PDB file of C-alpha atoms in Angstrom:
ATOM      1  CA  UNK A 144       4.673 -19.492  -2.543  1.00  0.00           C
ATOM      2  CA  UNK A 145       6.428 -16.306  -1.713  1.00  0.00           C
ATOM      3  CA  UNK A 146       4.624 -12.921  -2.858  1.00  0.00           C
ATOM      4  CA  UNK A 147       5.882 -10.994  -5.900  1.00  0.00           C
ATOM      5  CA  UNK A 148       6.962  -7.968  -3.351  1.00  0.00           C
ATOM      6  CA  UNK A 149       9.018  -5.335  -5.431  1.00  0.00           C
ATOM      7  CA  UNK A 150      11.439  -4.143  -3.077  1.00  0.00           C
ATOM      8  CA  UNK A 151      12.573  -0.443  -4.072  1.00  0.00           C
ATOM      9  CA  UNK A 152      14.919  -0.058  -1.290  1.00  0.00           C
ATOM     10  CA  UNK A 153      15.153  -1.324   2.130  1.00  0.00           C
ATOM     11  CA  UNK A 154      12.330   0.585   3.547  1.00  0.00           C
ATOM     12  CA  UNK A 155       9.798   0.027   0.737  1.00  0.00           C
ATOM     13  CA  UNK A 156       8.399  -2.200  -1.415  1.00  0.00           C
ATOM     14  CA  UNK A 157       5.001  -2.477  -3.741  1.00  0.00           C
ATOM     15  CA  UNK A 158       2.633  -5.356  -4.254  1.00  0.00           C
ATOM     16  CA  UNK A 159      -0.748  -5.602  -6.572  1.00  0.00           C
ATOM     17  CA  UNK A 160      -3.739  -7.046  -4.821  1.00  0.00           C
ATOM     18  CA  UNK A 161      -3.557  -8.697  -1.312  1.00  0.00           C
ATOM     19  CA  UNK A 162      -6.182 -10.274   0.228  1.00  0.00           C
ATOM     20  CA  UNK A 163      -6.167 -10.567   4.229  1.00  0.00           C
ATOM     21  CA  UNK A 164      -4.556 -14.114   4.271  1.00  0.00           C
ATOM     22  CA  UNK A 165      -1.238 -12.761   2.232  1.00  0.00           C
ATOM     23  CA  UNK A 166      -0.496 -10.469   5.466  1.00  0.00           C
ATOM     24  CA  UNK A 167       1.226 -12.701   7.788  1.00  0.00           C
ATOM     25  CA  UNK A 168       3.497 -13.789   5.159  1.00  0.00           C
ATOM     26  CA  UNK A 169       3.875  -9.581   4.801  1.00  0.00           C
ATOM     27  CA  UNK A 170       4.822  -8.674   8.677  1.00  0.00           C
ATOM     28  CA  UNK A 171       7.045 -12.050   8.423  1.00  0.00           C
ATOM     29  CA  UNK A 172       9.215 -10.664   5.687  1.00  0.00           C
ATOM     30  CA  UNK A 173       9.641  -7.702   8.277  1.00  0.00           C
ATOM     31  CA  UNK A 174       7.260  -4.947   6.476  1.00  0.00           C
ATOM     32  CA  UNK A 175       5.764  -2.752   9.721  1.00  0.00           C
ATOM     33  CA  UNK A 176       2.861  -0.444   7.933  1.00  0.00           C
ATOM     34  CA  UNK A 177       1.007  -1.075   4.959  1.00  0.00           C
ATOM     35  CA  UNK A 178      -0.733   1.582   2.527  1.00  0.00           C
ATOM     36  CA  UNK A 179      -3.723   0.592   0.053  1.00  0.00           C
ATOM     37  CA  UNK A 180      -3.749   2.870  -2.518  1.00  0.00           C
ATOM     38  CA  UNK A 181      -6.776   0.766  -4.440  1.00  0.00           C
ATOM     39  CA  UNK A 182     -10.464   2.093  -3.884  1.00  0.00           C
ATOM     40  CA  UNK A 183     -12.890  -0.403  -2.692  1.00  0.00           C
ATOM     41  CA  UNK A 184     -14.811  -2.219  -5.321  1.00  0.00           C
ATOM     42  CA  UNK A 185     -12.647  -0.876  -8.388  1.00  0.00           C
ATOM     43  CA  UNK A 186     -11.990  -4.911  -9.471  1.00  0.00           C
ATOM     44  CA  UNK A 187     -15.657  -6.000  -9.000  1.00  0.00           C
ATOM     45  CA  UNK A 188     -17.433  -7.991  -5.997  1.00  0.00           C
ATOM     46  CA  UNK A 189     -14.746 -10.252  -5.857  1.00  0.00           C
ATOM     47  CA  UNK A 190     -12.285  -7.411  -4.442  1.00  0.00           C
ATOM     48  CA  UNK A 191     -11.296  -7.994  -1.046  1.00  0.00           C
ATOM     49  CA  UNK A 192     -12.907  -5.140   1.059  1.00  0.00           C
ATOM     50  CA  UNK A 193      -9.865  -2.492   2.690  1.00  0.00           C
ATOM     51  CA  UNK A 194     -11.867  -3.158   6.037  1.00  0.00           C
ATOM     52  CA  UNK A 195     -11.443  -6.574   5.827  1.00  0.00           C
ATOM     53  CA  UNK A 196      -7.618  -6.013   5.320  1.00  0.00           C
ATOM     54  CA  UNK A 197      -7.235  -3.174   7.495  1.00  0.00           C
ATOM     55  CA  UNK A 198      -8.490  -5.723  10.386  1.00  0.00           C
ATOM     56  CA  UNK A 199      -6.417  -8.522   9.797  1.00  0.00           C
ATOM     57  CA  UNK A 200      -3.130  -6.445   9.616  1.00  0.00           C
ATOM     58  CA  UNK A 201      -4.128  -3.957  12.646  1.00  0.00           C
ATOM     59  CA  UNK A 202      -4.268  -7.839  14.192  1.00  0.00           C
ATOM     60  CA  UNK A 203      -1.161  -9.049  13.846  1.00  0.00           C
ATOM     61  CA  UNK A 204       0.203  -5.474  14.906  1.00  0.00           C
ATOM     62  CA  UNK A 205       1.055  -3.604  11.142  1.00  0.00           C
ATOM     63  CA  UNK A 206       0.311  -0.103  11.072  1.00  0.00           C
ATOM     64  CA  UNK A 207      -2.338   0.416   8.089  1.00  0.00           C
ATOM     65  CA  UNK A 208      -3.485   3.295   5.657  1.00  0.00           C
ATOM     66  CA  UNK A 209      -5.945   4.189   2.935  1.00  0.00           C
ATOM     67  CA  UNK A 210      -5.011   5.938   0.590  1.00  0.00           C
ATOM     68  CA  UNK A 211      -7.062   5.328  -2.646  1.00  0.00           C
ATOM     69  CA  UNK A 212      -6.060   6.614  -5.920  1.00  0.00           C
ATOM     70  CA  UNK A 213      -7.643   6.627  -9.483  1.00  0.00           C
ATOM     71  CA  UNK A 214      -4.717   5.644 -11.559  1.00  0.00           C
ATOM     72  CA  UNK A 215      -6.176   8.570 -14.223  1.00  0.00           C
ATOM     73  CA  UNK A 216      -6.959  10.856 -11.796  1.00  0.00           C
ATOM     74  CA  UNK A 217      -3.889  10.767  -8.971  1.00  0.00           C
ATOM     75  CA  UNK A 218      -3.974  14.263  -7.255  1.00  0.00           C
ATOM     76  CA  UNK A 219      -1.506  16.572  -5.705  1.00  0.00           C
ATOM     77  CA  UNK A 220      -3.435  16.280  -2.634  1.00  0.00           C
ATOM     78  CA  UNK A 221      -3.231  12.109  -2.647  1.00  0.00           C
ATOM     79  CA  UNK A 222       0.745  12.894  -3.350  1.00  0.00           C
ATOM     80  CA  UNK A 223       1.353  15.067  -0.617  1.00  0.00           C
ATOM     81  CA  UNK A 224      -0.387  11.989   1.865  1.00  0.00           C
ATOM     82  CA  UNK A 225       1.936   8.958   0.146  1.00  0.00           C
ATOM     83  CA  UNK A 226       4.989  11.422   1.513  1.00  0.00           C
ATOM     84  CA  UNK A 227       3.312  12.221   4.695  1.00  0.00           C
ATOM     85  CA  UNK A 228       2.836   8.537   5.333  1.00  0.00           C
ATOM     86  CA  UNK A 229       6.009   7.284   4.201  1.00  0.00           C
ATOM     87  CA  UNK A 230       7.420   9.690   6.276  1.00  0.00           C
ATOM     88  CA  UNK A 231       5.380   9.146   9.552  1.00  0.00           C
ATOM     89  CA  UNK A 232       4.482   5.325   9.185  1.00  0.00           C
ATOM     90  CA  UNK A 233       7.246   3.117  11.037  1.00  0.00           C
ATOM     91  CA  UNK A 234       9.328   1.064   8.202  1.00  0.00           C
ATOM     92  CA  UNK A 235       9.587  -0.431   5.875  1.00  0.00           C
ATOM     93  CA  UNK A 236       6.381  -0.225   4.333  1.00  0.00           C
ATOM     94  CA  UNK A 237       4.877  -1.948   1.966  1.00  0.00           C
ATOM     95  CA  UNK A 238       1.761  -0.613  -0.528  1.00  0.00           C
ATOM     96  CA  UNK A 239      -0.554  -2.208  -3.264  1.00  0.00           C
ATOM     97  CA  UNK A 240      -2.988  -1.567  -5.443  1.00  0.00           C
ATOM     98  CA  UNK A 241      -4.154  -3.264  -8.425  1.00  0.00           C
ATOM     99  CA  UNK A 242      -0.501  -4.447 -10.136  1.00  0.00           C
ATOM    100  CA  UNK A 243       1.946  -2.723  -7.221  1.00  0.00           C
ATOM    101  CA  UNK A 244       2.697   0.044 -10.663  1.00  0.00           C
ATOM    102  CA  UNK A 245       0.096   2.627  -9.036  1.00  0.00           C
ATOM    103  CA  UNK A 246       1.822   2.375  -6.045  1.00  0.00           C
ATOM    104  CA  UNK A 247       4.840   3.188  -7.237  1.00  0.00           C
ATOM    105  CA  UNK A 248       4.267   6.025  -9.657  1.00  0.00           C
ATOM    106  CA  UNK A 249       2.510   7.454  -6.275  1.00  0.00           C
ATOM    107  CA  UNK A 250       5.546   6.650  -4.057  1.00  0.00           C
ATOM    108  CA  UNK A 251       8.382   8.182  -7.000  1.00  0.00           C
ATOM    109  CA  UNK A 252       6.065  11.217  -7.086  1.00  0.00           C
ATOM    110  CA  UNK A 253       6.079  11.463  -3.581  1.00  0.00           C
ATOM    111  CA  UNK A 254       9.868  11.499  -3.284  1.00  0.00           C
ATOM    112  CA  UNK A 255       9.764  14.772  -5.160  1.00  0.00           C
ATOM    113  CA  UNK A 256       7.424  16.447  -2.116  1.00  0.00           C
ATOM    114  CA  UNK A 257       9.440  18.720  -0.277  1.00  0.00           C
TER     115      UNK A 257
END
């Protein structure tokens, strides 16, 4: 079965939860970086671990960041990095969180960073 990726344009698209074994199927569908904007442990023990994902994509050659955000409490700071990193990660990217919605209220913000 295909993931539900939300493509925004051709150089970025959102996801909710991955799990290590969903990122072949990611760098297949050509995404090159990936950004997790979901802080470790925030959906309970059965959460995979950003470590475990970060080592499975930086294996099959995606570029990877991790950029966790509090949906209630998304920063200015945390806004400025999305746009730094969509702006310095090779394309397209692709970044999840819980539903892929985080994600992109964080990516639409960062559009608006001069």
């Amino acid at each position: 079965m295909s993931l539900p990726i939300t493509c925004h344009n051709d150089q970025f698209g959102t996801l909710g939860q991955i799990d290590p074994s969903h990122l072949a199927e990611i760098a297949q569908q050509g995404y090159k970086s990936i950004i997790n904007n979901r802080p470790d442990g925030e959906g309970g023990p059965d959460q995979p671990k950003n470590a475990d994902i970060q080592a499975e994509a930086e294996k099959l050659g995606l570029n990877y960041a991790y950029l966790p955000v509090v949906p209630s409490a998304m920063t200015v700071e945390q806004v400025r990095e999305m746009a730094r990193l969509l702006q310095s990660m090779p394309g397209p990217v692709l970044a999840f969180c819980r539903s892929g919605a985080r994600s992109t209220n964080l990516y639409q913000l960062a559009l608006q960073v001069k």
